[in-house]
Coordinates of C-alpha atoms and ligand atoms in Angstrom, one line a residue:
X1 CA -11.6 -3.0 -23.5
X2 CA -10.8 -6.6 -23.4
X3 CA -8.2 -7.5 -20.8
X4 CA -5.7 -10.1 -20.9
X5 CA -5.4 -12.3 -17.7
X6 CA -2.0 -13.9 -17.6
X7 CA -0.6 -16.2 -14.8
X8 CA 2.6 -16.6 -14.0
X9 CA 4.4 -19.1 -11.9
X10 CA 8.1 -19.5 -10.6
X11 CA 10.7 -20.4 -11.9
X12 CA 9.9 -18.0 -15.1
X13 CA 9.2 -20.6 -18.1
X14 CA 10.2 -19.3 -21.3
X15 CA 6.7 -19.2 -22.0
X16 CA 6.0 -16.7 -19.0
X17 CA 8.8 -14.7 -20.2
X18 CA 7.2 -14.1 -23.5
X19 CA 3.9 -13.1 -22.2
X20 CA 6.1 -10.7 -19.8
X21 CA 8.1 -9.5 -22.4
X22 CA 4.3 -9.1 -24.9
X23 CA 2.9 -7.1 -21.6
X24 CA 6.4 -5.0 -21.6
X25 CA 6.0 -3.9 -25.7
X26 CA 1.5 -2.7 -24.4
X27 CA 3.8 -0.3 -21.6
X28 CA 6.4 0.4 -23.8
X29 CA 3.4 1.9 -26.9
X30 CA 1.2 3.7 -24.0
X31 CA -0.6 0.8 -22.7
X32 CA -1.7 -0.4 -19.0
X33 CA -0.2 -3.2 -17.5
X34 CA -1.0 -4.3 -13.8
X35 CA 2.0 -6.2 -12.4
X36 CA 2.7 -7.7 -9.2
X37 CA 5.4 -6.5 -6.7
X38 CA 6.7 -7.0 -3.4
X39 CA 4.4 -4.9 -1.8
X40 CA 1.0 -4.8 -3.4
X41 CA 0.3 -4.9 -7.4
X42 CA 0.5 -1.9 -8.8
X43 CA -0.9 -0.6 -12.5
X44 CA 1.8 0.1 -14.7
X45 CA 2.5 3.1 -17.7
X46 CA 5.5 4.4 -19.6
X47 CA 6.4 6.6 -17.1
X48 CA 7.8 9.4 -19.8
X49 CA 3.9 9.3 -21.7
X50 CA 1.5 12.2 -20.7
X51 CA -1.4 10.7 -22.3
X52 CA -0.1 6.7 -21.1
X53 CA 0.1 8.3 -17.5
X54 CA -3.7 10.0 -17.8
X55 CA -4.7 6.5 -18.9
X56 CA -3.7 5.3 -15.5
X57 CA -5.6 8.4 -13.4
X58 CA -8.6 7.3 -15.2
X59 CA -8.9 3.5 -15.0
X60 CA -8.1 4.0 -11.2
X61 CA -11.0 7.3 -10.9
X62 CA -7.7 8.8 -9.5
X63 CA -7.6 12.6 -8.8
X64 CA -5.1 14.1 -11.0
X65 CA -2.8 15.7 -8.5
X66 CA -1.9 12.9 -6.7
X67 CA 1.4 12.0 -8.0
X68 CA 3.1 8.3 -9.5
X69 CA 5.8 6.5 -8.2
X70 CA 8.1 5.4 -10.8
X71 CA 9.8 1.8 -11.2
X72 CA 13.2 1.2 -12.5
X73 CA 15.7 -1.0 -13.1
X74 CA 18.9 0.9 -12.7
X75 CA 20.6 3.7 -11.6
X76 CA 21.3 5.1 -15.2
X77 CA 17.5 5.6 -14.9
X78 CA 17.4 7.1 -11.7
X79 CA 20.1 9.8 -13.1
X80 CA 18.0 10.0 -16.1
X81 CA 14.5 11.6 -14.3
X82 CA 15.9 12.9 -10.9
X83 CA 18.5 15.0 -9.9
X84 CA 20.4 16.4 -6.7
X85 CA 20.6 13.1 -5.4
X86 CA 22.3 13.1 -2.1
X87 CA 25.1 11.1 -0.7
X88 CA 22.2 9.8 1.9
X89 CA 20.0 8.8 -0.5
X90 CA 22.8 6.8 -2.0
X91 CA 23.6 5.1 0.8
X92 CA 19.5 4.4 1.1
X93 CA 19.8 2.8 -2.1
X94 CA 22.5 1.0 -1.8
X95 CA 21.1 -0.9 1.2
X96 CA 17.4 -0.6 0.5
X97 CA 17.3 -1.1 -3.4
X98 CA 15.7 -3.7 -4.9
X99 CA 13.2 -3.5 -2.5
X100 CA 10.3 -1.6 -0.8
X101 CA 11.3 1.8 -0.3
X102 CA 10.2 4.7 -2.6
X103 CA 12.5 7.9 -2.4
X104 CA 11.6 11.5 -3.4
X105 CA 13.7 13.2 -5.5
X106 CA 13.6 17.0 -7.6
X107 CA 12.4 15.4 -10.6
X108 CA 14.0 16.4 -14.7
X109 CA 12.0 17.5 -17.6
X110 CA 12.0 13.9 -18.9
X111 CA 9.3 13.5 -16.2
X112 CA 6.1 14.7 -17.6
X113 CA 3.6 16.6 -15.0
X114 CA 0.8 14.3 -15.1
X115 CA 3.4 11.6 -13.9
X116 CA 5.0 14.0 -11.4
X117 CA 0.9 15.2 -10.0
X118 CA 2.1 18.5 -11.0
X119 CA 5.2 18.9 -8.6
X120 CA 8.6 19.4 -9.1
X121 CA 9.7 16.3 -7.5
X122 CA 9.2 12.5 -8.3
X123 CA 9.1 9.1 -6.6
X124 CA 11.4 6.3 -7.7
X125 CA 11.5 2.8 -6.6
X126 CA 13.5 -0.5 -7.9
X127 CA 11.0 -3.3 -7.1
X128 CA 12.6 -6.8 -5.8
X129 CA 9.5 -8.7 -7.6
X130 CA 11.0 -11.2 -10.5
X131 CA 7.9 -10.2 -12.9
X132 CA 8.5 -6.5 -12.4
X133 CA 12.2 -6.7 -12.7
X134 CA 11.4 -8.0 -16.1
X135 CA 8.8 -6.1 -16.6
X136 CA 10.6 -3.0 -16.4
X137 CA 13.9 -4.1 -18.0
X138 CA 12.0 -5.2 -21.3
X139 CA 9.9 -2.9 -21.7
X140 CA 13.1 -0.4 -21.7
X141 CA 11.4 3.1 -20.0
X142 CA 10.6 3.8 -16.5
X143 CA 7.3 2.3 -15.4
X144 CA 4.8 4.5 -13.4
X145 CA 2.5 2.7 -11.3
X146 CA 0.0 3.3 -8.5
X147 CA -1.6 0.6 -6.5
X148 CA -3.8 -1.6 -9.4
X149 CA -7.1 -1.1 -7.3
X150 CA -10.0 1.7 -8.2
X151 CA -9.2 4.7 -5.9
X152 CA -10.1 4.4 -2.1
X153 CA -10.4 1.0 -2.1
X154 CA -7.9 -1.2 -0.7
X155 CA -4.4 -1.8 -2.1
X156 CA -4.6 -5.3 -4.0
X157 CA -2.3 -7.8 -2.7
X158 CA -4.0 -10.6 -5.2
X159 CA -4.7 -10.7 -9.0
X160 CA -8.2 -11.5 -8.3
X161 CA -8.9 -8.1 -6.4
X162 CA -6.8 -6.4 -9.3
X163 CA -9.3 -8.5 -11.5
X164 CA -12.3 -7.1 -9.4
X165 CA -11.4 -3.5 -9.8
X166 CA -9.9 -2.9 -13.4
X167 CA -11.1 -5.8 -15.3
X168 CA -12.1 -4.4 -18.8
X169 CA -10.1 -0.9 -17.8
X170 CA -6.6 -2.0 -18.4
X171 CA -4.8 -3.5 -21.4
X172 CA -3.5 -6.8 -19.5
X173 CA -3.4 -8.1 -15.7
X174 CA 0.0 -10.0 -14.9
X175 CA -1.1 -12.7 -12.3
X176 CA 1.7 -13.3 -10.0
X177 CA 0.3 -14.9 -7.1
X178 CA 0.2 -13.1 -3.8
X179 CA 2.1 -10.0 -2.5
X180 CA 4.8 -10.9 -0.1
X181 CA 4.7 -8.1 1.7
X182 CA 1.4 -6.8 1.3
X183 CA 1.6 -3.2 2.2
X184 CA 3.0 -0.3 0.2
X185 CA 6.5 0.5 0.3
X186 CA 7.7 2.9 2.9
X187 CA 7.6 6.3 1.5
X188 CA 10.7 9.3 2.4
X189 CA 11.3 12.4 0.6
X190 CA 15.1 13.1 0.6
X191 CA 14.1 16.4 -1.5
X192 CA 14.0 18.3 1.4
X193 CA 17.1 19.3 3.7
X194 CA 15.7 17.1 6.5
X195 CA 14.6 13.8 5.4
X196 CA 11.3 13.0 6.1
X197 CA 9.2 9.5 6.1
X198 CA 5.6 10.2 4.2
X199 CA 4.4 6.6 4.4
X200 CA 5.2 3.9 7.1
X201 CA 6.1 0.8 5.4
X202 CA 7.9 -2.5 5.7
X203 CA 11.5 -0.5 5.7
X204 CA 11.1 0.5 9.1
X205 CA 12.2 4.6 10.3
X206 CA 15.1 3.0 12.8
X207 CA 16.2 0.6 9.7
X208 CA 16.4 4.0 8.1
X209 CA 18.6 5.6 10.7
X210 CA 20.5 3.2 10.9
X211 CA 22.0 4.3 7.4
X212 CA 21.7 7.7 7.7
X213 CA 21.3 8.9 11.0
X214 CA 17.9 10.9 12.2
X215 CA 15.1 11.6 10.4
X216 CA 11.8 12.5 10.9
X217 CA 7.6 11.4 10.6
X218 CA 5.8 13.7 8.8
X219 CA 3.3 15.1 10.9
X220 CA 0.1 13.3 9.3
X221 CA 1.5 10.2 10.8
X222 CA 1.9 11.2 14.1
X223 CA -0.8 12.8 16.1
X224 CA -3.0 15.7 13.9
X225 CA -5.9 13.4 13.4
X226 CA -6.0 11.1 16.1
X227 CA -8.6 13.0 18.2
X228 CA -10.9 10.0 19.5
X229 CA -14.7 11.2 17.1
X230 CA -18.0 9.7 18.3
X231 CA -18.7 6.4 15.9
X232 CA -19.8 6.3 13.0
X233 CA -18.3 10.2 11.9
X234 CA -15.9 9.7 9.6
X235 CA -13.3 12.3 8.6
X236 CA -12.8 10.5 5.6
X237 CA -13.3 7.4 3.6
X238 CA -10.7 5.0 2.4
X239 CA -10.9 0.9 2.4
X240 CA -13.7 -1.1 2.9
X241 CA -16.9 -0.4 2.3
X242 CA -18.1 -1.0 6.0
X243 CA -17.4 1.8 8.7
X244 CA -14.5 1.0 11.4
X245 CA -13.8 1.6 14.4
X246 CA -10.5 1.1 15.8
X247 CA -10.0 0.3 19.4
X248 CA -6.6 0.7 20.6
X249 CA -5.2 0.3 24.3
X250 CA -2.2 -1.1 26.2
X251 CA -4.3 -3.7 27.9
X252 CA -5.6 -6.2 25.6
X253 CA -8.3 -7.4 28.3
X254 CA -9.8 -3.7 27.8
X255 CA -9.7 -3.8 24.3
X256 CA -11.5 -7.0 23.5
X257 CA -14.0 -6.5 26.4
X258 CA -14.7 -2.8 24.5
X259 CA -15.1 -4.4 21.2
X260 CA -17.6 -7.1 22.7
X261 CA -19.8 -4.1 24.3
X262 CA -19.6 -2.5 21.4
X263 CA -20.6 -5.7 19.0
X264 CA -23.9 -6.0 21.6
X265 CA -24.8 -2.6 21.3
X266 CA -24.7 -2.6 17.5
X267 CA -28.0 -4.9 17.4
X268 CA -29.6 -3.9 14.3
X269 CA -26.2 -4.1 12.3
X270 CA -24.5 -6.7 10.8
X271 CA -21.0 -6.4 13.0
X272 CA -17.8 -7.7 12.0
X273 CA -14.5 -8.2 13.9
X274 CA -10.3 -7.9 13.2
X275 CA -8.6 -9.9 15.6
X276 CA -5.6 -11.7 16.3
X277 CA -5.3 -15.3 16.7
X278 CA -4.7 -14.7 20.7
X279 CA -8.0 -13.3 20.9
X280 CA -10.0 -14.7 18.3
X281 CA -11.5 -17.0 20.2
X282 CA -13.2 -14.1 22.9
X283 CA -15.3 -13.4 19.8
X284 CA -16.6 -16.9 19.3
X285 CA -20.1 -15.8 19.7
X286 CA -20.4 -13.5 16.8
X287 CA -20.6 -14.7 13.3
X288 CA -18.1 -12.4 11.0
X289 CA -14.5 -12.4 12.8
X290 CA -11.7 -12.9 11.0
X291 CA -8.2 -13.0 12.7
X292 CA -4.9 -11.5 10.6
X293 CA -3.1 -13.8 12.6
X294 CA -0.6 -14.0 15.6
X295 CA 0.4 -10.5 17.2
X296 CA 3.9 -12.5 17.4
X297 CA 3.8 -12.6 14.0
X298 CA 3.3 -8.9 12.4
X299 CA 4.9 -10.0 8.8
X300 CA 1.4 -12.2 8.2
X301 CA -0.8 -9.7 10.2
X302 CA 0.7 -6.8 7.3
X303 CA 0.3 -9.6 4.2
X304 CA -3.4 -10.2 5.5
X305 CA -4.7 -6.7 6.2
X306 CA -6.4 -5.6 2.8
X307 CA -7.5 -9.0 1.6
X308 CA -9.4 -8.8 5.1
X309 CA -11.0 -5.8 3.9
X310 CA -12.0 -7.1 0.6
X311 CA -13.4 -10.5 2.5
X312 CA -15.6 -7.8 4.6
X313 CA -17.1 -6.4 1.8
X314 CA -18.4 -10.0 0.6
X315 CA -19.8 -10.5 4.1
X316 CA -21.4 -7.3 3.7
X317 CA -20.8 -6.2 7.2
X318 CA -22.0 -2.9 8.1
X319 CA -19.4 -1.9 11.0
X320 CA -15.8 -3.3 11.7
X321 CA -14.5 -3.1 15.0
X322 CA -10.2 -3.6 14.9
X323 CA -7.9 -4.2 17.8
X324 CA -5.2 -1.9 17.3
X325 CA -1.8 -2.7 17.9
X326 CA 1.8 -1.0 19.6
X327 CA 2.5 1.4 16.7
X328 CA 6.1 0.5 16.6
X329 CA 8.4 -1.0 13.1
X330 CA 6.4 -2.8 10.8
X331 CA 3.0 -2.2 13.4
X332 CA 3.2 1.7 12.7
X333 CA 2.4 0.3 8.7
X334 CA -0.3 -1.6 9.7
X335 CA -1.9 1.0 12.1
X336 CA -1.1 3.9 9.2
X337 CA -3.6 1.7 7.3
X338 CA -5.9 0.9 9.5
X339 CA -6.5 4.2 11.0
X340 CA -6.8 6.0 7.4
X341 CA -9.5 3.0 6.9
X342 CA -11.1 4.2 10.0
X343 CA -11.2 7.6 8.6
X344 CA -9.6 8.1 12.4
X345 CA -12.5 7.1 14.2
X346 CA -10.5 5.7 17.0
X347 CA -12.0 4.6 20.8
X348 CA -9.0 4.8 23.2
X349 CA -9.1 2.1 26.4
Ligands
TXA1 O1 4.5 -0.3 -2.9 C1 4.2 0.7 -3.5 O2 4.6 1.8 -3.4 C2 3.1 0.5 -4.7 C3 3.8 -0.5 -5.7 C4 2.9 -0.6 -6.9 O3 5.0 0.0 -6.0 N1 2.7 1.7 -5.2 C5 1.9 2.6 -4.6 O4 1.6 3.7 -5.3 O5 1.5 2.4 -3.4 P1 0.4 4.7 -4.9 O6 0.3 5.7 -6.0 O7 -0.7 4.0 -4.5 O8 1.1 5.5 -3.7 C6 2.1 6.4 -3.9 C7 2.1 7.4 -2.8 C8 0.9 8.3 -2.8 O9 0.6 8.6 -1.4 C9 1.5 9.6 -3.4 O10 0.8 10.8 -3.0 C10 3.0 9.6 -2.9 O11 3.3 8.2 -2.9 N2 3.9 10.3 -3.8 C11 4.2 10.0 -5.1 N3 5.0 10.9 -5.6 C12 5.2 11.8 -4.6 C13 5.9 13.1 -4.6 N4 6.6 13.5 -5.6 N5 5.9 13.8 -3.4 C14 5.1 13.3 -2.4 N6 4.4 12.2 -2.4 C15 4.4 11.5 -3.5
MG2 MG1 -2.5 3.5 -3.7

């Protein structure tokens, strides 16, 4: 398949709004469109298309059962493909929406199964993202959409690693420059009597309640697979191609003086390191550290993440060591990521 690479720059030209509007008419006939959005880029079907939504579980090598999240527009959508929506998850929307947080609701019939993973619920989202907005309202259905990369590698927060993963897979890639955000929206099911946060993202669990009062982690996120393993096990594979370790304290001092004996024990392998700029330069004798920027600064540290990953694969590193970080707001996102890249393989100091 030939795929069509279009860029796109801001404000929209009326040329830009053309090719969006040529990439909305591909979704709207059963074709694959990856898109940017706030959070990462994500691959884009007619949401209300079995065979449009298979197309997307195949480009990706996606297992079948793992179910879409669905962009819209507007709420006449939303009423359209969910329903029991409660008077919290209104009031979620009506502070969250456009933006990055994806809520679970029981899904309709006009929500095929393959879009749905089989369930009975379904994930809606209204993306902030000027392309996607367009995207979605032109193309006239509701757009189902994964992250645009091949399935366990990292989320794309760039055309070029969309490019690097689907290139020849999908129908067109919409270049929007980078991500703003860079890590996938927060995830909560509000299908359930207690509402209940699946993914950590950049809407943070007290932003959360303070809309609609408690809710709670689901228990994957909190401490069932944190048991420290010996290096190099991994309970499972996600990310970049090297093995991590994560090295997580509440003294910095430990943590950096762990990841250097670590580095020198390593001889025969070609080490790399994830550090902030504080401690980037206790690392200045080893050749493949790359910093995700100041710990002050946790908005760039969460945009940098996964293009770091992809820059370790070029180095062709065969072992990461990361600092961890205080797993609290927008930090718990970055550590959710970091540990599933670890496969949990987590040193305590
Ligand atoms: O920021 C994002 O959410 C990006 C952009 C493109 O919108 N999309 C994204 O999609 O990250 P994906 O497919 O990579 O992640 C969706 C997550 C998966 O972990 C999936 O299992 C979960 O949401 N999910 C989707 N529908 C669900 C449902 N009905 N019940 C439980 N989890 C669901
Ligand atoms: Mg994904």
């Amino acid at each position: 398949m030939i795929t069509l690479i279009e860029k796109i720059g801001f404000p929209l030209s009326e040329e830009n709004i053309s090719v969006i509007e040529s990439c909305a008419k591909i979704i709207k006939n059963g074709g694959l469109v990856a898109f940017p959005t706030e959070t990462v880029y994500g691959l884009g079907a007619n949401a209300l298309i079995s065979d449009a939504v298979k197309g997307i579980y195949a480009a990706k090598g996606r297992p079948s059962d793992n179910p879409l999240i669905v962009h819209i527009n507007d709420i006449d959508t939303l009423n359209l493909i969910a329903k029991n929506i409660s008077n919290k998850a209104m009031l979620l929307i009506d502070k969250f929406w456009p933006g990055p947080l994806t809520i679970i609701f029981d899904k309709t019939d006009v929500i095929p199964k393959e879009t749905a993973g089989g369930l009975d619920t379904v994930a809606v989202r209204m993306p902030k993202n000027e392309i996607a907005k367009l995207l979605i309202d032109k193309s006239g259905v509701p757009i189902a959409a994964p992250s645009a990369n091949l399935s366990g590698k990292p989320s794309p927060t760039k055309a070029s690693h969309v490019i690097d993963d689907l290139n020849g897979k999908v129908n067109a890639i919409i270049d929007g420059g980078s991500s703003d955000i860079g890590l996938e929206s927060t995830v909560i099911d509000m299908s359930t009597d207690i509402p209940c946060i699946l993914r950590p993202g950049a809407i943070t669990k007290s932003m959360i309640e303070s809309v609609i009062g408690n809710v709670i982690l689901d228990k994957n996120l909190l401490n069932e697979h944190e048991k420290p393993k010996s290096p190099g096990m991994k309970y499972k594979h996600y990310a970049p191609d090297a093995d991590i370790i994560l090295v997580q304290g509440n003294n910095i001092n430990n943590v950096v003086n762990k990841i250097i004996e670590l580095s020198n024990s390593y001889t025969n392998k070609n080490i790399g390191i994830i550090c902030t700029e504080e401690t980037k330069d206790f690392y200045k004798n080893y050749n493949n550290v790359i910093s995700l920027g100041s710990k002050n600064n946790t908005e760039t540290i969460a945009k940098n993440l996964f293009d770091t990953f992809r820059e370790f694969n070029k180095l062709n590193v065969d072992i990461i060591f990361a600092e961890g970080l205080p797993e609290e707001n927008l930090e718990l996102a970055i550590m959710n990521r970091l540990k599933k890249a670890s496969g949990y393989n987590i040193i305590n100091v």
